[in-house]
Short mmCIF file of C-alpha atoms and ligand atoms in Angstrom, two decimals:
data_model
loop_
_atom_site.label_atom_id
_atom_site.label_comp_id
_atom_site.label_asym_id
_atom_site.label_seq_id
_atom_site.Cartn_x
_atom_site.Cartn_y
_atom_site.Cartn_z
CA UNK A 1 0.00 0.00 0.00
CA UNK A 2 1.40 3.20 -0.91
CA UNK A 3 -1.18 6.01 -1.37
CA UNK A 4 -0.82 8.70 0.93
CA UNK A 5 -3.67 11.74 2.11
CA UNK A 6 -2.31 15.16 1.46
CA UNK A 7 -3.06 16.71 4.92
CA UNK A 8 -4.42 17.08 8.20
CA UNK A 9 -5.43 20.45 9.54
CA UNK A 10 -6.57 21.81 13.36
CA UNK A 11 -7.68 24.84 14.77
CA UNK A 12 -8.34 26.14 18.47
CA UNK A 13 -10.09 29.66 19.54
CA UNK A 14 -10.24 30.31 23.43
CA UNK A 15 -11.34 32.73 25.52
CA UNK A 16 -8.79 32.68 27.47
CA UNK A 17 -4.81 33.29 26.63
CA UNK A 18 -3.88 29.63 26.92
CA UNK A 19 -1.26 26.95 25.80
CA UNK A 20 -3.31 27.11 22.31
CA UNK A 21 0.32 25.53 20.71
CA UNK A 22 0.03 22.48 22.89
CA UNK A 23 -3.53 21.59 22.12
CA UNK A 24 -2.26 21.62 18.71
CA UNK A 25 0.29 19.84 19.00
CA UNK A 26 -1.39 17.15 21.10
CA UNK A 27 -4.49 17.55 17.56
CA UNK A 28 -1.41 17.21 15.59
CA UNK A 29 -0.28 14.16 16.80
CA UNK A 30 -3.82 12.32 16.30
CA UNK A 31 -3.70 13.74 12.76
CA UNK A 32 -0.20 12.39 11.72
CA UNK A 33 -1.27 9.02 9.78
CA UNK A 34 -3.00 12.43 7.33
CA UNK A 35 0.77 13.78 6.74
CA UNK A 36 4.26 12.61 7.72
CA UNK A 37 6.60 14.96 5.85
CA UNK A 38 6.15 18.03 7.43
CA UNK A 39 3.94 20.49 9.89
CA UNK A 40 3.49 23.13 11.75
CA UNK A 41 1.81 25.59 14.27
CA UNK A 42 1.11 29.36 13.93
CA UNK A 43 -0.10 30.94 17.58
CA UNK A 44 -2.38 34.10 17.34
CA UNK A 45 -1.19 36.21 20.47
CA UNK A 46 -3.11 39.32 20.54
CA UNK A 47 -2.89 39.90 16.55
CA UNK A 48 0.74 38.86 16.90
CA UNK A 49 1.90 35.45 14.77
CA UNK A 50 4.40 33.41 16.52
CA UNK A 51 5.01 30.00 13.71
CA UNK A 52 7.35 27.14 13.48
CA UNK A 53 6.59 24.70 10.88
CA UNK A 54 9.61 22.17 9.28
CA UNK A 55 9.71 18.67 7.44
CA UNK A 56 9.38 15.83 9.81
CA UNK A 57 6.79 14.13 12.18
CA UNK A 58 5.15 16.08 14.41
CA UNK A 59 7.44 14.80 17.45
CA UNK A 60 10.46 16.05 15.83
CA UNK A 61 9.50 19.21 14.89
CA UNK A 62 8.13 19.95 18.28
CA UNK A 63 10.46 18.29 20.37
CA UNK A 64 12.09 19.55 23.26
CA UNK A 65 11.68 23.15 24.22
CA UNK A 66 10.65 24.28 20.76
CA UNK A 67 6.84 23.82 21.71
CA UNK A 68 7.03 26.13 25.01
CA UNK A 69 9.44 29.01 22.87
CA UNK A 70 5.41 29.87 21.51
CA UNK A 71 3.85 32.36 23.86
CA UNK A 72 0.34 31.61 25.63
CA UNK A 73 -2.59 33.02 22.77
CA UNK A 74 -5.89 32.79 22.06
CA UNK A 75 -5.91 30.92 18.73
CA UNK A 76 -3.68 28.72 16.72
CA UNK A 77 -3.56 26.86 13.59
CA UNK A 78 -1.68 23.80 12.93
CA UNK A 79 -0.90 21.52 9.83
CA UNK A 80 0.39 17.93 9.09
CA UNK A 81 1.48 17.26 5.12
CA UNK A 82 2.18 14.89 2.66
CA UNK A 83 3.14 16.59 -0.39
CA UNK A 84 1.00 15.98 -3.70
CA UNK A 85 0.63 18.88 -5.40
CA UNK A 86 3.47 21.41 -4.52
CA UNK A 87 6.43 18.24 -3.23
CA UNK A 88 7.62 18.38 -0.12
CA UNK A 89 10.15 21.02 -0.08
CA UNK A 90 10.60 23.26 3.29
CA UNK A 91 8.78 25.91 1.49
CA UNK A 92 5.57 24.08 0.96
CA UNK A 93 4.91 23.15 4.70
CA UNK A 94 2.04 25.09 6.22
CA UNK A 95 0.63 26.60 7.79
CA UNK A 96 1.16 29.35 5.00
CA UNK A 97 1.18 33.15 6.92
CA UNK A 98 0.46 36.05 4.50
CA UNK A 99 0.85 39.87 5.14
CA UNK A 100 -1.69 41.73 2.91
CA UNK A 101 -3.45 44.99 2.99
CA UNK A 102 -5.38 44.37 5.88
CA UNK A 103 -3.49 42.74 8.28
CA UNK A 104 -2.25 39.05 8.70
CA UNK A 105 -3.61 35.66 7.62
CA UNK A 106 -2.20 32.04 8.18
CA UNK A 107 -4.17 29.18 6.36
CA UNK A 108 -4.00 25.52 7.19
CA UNK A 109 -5.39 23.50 3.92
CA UNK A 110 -6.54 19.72 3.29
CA UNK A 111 -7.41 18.97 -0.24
CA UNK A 112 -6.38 19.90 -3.81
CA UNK A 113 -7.98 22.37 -5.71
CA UNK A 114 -9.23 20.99 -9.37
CA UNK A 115 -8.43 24.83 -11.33
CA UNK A 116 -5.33 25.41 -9.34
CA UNK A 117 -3.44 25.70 -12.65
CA UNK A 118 -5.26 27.53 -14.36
CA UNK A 119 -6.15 30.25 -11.07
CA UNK A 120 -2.36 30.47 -10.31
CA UNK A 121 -1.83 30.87 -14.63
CA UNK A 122 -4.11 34.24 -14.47
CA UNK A 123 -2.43 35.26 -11.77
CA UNK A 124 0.61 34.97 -12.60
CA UNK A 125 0.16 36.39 -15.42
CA UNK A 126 -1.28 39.48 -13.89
CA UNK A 127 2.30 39.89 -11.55
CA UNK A 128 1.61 37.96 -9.01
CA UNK A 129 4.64 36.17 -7.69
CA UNK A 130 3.90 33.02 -5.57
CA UNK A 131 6.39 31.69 -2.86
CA UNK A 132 5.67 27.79 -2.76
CA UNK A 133 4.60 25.12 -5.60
CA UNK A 134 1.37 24.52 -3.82
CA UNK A 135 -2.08 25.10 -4.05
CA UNK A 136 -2.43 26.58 -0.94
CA UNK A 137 -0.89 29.91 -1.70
CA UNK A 138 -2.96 30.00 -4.91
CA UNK A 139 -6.42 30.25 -2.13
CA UNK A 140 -4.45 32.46 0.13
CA UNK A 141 -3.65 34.66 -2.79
CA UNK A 142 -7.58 35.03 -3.96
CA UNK A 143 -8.97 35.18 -0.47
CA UNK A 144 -6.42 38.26 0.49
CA UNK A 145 -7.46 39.73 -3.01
CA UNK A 146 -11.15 39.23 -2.42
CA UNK A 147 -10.38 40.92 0.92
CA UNK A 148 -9.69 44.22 -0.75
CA UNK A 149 -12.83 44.91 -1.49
CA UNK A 150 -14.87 42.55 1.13
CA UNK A 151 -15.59 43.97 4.15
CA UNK A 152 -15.04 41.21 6.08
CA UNK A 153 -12.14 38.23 5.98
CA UNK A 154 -15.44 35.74 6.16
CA UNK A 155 -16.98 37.34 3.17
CA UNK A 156 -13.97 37.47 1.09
CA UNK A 157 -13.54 33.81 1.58
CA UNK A 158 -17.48 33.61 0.43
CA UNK A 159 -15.94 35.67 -2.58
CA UNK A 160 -13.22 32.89 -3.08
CA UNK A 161 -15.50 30.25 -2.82
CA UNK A 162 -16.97 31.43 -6.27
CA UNK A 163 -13.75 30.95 -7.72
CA UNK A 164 -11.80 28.28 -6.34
CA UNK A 165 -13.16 24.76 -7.31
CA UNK A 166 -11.98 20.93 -5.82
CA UNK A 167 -11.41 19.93 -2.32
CA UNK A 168 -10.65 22.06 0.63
CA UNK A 169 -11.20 21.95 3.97
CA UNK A 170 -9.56 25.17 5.22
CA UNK A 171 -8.91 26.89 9.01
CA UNK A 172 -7.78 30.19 9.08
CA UNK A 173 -6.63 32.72 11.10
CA UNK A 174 -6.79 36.36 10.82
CA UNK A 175 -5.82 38.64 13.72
CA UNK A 176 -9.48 38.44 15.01
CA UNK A 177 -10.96 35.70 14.32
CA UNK A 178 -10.84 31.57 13.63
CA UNK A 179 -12.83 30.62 10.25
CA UNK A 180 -13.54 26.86 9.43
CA UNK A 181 -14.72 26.37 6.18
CA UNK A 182 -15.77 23.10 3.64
CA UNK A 183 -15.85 22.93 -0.10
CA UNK A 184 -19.07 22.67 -1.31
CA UNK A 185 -18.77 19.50 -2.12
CA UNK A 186 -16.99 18.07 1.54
CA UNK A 187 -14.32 16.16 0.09
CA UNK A 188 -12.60 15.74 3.05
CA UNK A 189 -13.46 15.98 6.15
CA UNK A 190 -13.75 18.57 8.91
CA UNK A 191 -15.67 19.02 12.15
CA UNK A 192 -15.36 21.01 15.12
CA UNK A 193 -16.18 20.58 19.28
CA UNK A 194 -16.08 22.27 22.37
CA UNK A 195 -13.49 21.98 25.64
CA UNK A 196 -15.08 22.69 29.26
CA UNK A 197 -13.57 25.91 29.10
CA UNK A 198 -15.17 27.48 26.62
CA UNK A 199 -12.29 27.07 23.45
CA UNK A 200 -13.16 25.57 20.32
CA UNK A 201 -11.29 23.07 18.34
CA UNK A 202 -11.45 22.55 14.84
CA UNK A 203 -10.13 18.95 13.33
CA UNK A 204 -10.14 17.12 10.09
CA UNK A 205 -10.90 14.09 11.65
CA UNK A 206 -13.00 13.62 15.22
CA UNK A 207 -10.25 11.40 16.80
CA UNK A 208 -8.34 14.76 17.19
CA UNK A 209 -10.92 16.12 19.03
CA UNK A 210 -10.96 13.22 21.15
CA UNK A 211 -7.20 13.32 21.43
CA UNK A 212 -7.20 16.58 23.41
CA UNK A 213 -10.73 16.22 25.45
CA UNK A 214 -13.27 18.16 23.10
CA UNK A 215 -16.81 17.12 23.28
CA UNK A 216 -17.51 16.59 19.67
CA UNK A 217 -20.48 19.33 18.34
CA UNK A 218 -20.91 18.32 14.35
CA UNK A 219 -19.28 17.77 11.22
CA UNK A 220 -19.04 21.44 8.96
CA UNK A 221 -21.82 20.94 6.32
CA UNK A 222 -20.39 21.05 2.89
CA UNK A 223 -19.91 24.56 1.36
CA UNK A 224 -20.44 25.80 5.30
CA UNK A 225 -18.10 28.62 6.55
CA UNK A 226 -18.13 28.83 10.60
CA UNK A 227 -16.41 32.31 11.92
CA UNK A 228 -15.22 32.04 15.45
CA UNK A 229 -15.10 35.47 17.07
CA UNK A 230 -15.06 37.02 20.51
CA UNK A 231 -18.58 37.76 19.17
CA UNK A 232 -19.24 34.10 19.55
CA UNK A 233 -19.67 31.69 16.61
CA UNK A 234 -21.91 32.21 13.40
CA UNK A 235 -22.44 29.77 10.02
CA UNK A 236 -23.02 31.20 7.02
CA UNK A 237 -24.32 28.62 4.37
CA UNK A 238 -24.61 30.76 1.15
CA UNK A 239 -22.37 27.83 -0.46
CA UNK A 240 -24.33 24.91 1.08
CA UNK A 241 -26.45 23.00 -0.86
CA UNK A 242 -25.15 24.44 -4.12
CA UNK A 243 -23.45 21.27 -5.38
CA UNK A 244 -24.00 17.41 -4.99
CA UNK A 245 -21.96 15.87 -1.52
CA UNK A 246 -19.28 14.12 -3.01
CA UNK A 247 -17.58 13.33 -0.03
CA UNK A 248 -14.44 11.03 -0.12
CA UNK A 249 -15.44 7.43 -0.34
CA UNK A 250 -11.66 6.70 0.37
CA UNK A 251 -11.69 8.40 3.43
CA UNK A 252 -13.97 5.44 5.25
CA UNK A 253 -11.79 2.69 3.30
CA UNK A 254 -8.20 3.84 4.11
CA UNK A 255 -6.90 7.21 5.12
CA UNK A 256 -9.30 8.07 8.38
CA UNK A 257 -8.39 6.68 11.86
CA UNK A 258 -11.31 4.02 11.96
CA UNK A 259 -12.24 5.39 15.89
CA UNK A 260 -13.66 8.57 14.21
CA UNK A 261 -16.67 9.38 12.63
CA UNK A 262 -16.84 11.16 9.37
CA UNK A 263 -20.84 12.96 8.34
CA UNK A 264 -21.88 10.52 11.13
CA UNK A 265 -20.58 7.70 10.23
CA UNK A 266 -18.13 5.42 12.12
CA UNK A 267 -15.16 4.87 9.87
CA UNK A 268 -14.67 1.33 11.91
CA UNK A 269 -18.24 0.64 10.94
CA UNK A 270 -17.94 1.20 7.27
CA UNK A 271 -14.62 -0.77 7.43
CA UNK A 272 -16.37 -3.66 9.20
CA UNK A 273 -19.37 -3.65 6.64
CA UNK A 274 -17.21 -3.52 3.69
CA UNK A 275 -15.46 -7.23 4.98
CA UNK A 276 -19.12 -8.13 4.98
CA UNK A 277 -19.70 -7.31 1.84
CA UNK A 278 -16.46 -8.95 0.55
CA UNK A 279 -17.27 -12.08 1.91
CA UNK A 280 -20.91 -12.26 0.55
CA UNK A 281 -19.90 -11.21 -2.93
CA UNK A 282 -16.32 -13.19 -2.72
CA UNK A 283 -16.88 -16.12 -0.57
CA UNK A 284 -14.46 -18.90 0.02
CA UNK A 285 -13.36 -22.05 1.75
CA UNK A 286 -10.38 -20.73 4.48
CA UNK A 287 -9.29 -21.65 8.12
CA UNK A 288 -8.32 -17.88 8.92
CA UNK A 289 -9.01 -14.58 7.96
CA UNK A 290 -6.08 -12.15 8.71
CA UNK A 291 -5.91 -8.05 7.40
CA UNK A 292 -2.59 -5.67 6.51
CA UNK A 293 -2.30 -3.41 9.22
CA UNK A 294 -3.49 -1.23 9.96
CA UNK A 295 -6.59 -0.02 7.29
CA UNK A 296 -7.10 -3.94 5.95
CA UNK A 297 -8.08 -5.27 10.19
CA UNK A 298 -11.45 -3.69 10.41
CA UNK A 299 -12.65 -4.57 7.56
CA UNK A 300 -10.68 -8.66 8.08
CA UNK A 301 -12.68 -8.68 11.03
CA UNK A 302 -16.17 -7.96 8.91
CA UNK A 303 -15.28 -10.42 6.90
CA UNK A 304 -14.71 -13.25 9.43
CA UNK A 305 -18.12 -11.93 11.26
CA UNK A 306 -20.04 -12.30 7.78
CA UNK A 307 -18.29 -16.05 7.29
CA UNK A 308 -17.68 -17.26 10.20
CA UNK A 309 -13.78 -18.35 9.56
CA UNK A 310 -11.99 -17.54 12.83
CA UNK A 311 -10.10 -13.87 12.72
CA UNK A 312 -6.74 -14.41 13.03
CA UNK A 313 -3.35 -11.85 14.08
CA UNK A 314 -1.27 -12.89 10.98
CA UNK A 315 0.83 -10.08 10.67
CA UNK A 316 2.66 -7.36 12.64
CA UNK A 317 3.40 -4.43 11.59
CA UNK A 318 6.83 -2.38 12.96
CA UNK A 319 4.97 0.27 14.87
CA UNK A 320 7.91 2.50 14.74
CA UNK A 321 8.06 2.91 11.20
CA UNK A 322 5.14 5.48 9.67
CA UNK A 323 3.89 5.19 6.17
CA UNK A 324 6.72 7.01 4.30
CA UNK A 325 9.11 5.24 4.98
CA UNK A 326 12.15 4.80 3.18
CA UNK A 327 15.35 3.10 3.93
CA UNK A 328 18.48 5.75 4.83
CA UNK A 329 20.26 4.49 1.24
CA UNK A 330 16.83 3.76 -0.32
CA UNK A 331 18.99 0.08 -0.56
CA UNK A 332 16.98 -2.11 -3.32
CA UNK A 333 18.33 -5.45 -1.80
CA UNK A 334 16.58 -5.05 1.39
CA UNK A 335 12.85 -6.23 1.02
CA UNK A 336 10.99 -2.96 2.58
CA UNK A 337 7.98 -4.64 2.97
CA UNK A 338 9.36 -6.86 5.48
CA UNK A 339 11.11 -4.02 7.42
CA UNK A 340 7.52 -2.84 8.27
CA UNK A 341 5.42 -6.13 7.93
CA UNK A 342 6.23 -9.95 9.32
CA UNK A 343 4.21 -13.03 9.56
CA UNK A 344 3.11 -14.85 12.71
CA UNK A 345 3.66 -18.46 11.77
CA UNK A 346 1.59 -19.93 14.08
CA UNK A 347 -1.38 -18.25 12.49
CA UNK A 348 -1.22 -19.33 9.09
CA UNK A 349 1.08 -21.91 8.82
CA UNK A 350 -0.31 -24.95 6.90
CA UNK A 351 -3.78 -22.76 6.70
CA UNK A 352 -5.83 -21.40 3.82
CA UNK A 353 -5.71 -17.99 4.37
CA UNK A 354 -7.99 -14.86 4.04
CA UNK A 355 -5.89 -12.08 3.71
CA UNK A 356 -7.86 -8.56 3.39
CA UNK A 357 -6.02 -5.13 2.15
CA UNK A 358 -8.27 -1.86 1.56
CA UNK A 359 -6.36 -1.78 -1.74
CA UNK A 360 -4.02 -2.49 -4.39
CA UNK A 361 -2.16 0.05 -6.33
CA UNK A 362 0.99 -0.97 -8.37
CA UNK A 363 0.88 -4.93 -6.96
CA UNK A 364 4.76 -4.98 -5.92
CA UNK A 365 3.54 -4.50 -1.94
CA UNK A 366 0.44 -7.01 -2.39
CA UNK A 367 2.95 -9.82 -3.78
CA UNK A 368 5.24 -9.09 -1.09
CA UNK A 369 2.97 -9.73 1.80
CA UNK A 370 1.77 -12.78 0.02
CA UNK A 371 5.51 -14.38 -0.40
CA UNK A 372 5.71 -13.61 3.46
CA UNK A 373 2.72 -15.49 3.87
CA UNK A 374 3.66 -18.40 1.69
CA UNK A 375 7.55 -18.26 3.52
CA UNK A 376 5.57 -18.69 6.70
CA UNK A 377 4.04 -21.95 5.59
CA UNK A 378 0.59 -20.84 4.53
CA UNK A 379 -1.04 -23.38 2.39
CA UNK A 380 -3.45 -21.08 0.29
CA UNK A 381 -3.62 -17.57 0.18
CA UNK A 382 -7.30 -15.63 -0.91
CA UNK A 383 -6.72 -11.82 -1.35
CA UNK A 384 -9.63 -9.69 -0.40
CA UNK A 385 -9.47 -6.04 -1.28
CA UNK A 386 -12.18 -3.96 0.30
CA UNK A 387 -11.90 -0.78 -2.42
CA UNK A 388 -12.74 -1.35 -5.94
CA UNK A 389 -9.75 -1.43 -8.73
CA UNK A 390 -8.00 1.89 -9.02
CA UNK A 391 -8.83 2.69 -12.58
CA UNK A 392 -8.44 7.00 -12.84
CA UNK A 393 -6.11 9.12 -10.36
CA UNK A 394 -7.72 11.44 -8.13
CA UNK A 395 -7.23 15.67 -8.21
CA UNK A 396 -8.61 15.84 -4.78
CA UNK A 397 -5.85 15.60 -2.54
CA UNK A 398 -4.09 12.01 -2.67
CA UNK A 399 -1.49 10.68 -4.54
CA UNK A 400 -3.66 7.60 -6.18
CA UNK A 401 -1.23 8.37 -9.45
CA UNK A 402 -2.35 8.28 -13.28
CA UNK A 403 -3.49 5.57 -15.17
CA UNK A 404 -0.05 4.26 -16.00
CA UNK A 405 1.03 3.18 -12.42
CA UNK A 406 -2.39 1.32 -11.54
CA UNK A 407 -1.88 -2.22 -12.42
CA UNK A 408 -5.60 -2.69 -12.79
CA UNK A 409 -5.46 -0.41 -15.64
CA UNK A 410 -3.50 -2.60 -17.25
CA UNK A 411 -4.18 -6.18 -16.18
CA UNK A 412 -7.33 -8.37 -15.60
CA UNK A 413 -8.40 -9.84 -11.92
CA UNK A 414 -7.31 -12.91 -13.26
CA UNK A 415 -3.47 -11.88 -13.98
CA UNK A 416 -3.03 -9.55 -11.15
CA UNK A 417 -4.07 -12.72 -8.86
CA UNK A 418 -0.98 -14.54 -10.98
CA UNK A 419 0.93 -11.63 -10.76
CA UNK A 420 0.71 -11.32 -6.80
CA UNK A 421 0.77 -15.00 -6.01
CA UNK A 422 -2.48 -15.53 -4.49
CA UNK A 423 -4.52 -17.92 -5.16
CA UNK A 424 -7.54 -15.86 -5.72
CA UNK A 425 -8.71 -12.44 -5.76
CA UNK A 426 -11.65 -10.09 -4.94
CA UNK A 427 -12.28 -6.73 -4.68
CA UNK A 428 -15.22 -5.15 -3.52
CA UNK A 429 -17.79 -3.85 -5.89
CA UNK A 430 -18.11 -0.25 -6.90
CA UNK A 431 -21.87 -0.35 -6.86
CA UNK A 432 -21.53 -1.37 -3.40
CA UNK A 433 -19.31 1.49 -2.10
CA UNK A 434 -22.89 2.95 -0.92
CA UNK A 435 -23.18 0.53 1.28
CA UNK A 436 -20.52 1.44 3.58
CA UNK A 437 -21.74 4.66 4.74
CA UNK A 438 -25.53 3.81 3.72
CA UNK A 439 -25.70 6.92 1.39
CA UNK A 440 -24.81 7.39 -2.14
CA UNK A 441 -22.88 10.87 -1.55
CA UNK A 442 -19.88 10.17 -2.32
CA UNK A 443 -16.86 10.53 -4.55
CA UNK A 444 -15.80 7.32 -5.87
CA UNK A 445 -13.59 9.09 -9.01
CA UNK A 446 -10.52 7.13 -8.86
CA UNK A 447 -12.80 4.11 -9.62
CA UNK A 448 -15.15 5.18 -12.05
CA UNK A 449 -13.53 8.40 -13.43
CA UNK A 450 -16.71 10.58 -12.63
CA UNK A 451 -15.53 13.79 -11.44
CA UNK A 452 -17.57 15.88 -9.79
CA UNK A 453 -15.60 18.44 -10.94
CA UNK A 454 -13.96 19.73 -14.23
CA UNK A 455 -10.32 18.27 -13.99
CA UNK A 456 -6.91 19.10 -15.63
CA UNK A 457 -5.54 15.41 -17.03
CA UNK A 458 -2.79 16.94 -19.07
CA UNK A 459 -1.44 19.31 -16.22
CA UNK A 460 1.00 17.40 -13.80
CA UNK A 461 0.54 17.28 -10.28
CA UNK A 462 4.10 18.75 -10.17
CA UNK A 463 3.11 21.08 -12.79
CA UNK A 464 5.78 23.97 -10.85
CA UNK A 465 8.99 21.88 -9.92
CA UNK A 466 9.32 20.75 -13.36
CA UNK A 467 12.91 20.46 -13.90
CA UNK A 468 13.94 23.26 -16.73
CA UNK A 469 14.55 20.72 -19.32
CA UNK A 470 11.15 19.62 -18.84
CA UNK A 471 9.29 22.67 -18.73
CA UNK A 472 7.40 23.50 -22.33
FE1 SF4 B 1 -11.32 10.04 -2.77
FE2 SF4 B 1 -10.88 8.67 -5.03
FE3 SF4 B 1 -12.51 10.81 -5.04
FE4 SF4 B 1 -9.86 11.11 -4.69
S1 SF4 B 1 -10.93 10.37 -6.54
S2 SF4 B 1 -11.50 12.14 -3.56
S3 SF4 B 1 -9.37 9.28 -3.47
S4 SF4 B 1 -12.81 8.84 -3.94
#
């Protein structure tokens, strides 16, 4: 498995002048399975920005004394990335700050915008001179133009709204004020709750909220823009309702923590019911069903509950390693996979095994795990995949990649099962992906290739670090 979520962001507004840094950090750390290259934390003190941000986990760009060198404040924004559009150079980590006409802004974004290219293109082409290779400055550039004339920071971002199209899940900071806000069509994620002190915390994923004792309120309502002010807290919903929910089916099969909840629904729960599904549509005869840690377990587990083959711990992942991982001389003689993953013999040796993934993108890690499996002493190995094939790469903030580098683009179910070493495969269906979260609002693009939005295919995601013998 290696498709990664662009981001993670988090928010807090208090009353009071508190530690606002460590409650981010502490929302940070419950984020970091969004974004392992880089993050960062901008404190509000009074008007006054106070940021570190750097490449690394969250633990090493906060560790030591760096996290109590922020003053006490009454906001703060903080960030966890994984580079897609923009790479992960230094200057790409948010959150991005920006001095304009009317005072200060720092923006914490989650997503990909579909028209990036062609915004930043008119821009640029109109002077404007742009720091980073990412997106983000592209919406912090409109929104502080919008401003301008706006009379308000929350009704220039209104203003921006109108303009900017794709996935973003944005908290922001201006000198006054905290502003949540969700693309119309709530790609990803984003909710907010309430501490017993009165501050506000603002999370792409409710596990963060958890993580530093907020009592959950509600998820932001696609297209909804929520101002926190010390005149208390108002929604405006002039972009709600103006395009079809289209939220991230991928979200519920992979990149969420499976204890939160996304629109309601428990991540775990949709995991759970999509091993169900896989083992009504894909039955088979098997002594044990194991899953990949850690997105494949839930949904293992379904799948034993649906069949009644015993769940079984059949492989352990290295808990110290996170998803990007790369070896210090990127050696190609050292299996990777088995640096993060081993097999517990006792589990599946001389057994016919279920083994349950939420996905397979190029095949290489899929046949991997199954070799394991086989050098353990299983007898029979049935891959279960609880996403449909990746067929189209998605705009919207991941790094599922084009056509080219999805082997079901190019093989049938039939060779990829060769190709891996199992002994059979199954994915789960797309018509079924409503079933998970018992709706049908959601975007399933990288398996069907219906946008919801217009979408770029001949533009790059890497469009501006082209090297200059590449560049047209
Ligand atoms: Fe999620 Fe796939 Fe849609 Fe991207 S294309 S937002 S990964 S469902």
């Amino acid at each position: 498995m290696s498709i990664h979520e662009e981001c993670g962001v988090f928010g807090v507004f208090s009353p009071n002048q508190t530690d606002v840094a460590e409650l981010v950090y502490y929302g940070l750390y419950a984020l970091q399975h969004r974004g392992q290259e880089a993050c960062g934390i901008v404190v509000n003190d009074d008007g006054l920005f106070y940021s570190h941000k750097d490449i690394g986990l969250v633990g090493d760009v906060f560790k030591g004394s760096r996290l109590k060198q922020f003053p006490k404040g009454n906001m703060a924004v903080g960030h966890v990335r994984y580079g897609t559009t923009g790479g992960s150079a230094r200057c790409n980590c948010q959150p991005i700050e920006v001095n304009h006409q009317k005072g200060k802004m720092a923006l914490a974004h989650n997503g990909n915008l579909s028209n990036a290219y062609e915004l930043r293109n008119k821009l640029e082409l109109t002077g404007a001179i742009f720091h980073t290779t990412s997106d983000t400055e592209t919406i912090a550039y409109i929104i502080t133009k919008e401003r301008l004339a706006a009379p308000s920071i929350e009704e220039a971002i209104s203003r921006s709204m109108d303009i900017i199209d794709g996935a973003y899940s944005l908290v922001l900071m201006s000198p006054a004020k905290m502003i949540a806000c969700r693309d119309p069509y709530g790609f990803r994620p984003l909710c907010y709750g309430k501490m017993s002190d009165n501050t506000y915390v603002i999370a792409s994923e409710s596990c963060a909220l958890a993580a530093v004792g907020a009592e959950f309120i509600r998820d932001l309502l696609p297209g909804e823009i929520l101002v926190f002010s010390k005149n208390g807290i108002e929604s405006r919903k002039e972009h709600c309702n103006k395009k079809p929910k289209k939220t991230c089916i991928f979200e519920y099969i992979y990149f969420a923590r499976p204890d939160s909840k996304i629109d309601g629904v428990s991540v775990h729960k949709a995991r759970k019911k999509s091993g169900h599904i896989l083992a009504e549509c894909h039955p088979v005869d098997a002594d044990v069903v194991i899953g990949v840690p850690d997105s494949g377990l839930d949904s293992a587990l379904g799948f034993s509950e649906k069949s009644g083959i015993p769940y079984g711990i059949g492989l352990i992942k290295n808990k110290y390693i996170g998803r990007t991982f790369i070896s210090p001389g990127q050696a190609t003689r050292i299996d990777q996979v088995k640096i993060k993953l081993s097999a517990v013999e006792e589990t599946v040796s001389g057994k016919r095994v279920v083994l349950v993934d939420d996905s397979i993108v190029r095949g290489t890690t899929s046949g991997r795990i199954v070799k394991l499996l086989r050098d353990a002493g299983a007898k029979e190995i049935h891959m279960r995949v609880s996403a449909p094939p990746f067929l189209h790469p998605c705009y919207y903030g991941t790094d599922i990649d084009s056509e080219e580098h999805l082997i079901a683009c190019k093989y049938s179910v039939e060779e990829i099962t060769k190709m891996i070493g199992a002994d059979s495969l199954g994915y789960l269906p797309k018509e079924k992906l409503g079933e998970l979260i018992g709706s049908m609002d959601y975007c399933s693009a990288c398996f069907d290739g219906e946008y919801p939005t217009q979408v770029m295919t001949n533009i790059p995601k890497n469009k501006f670090e082209q090297k200059i013998s590449d560049a047209k």
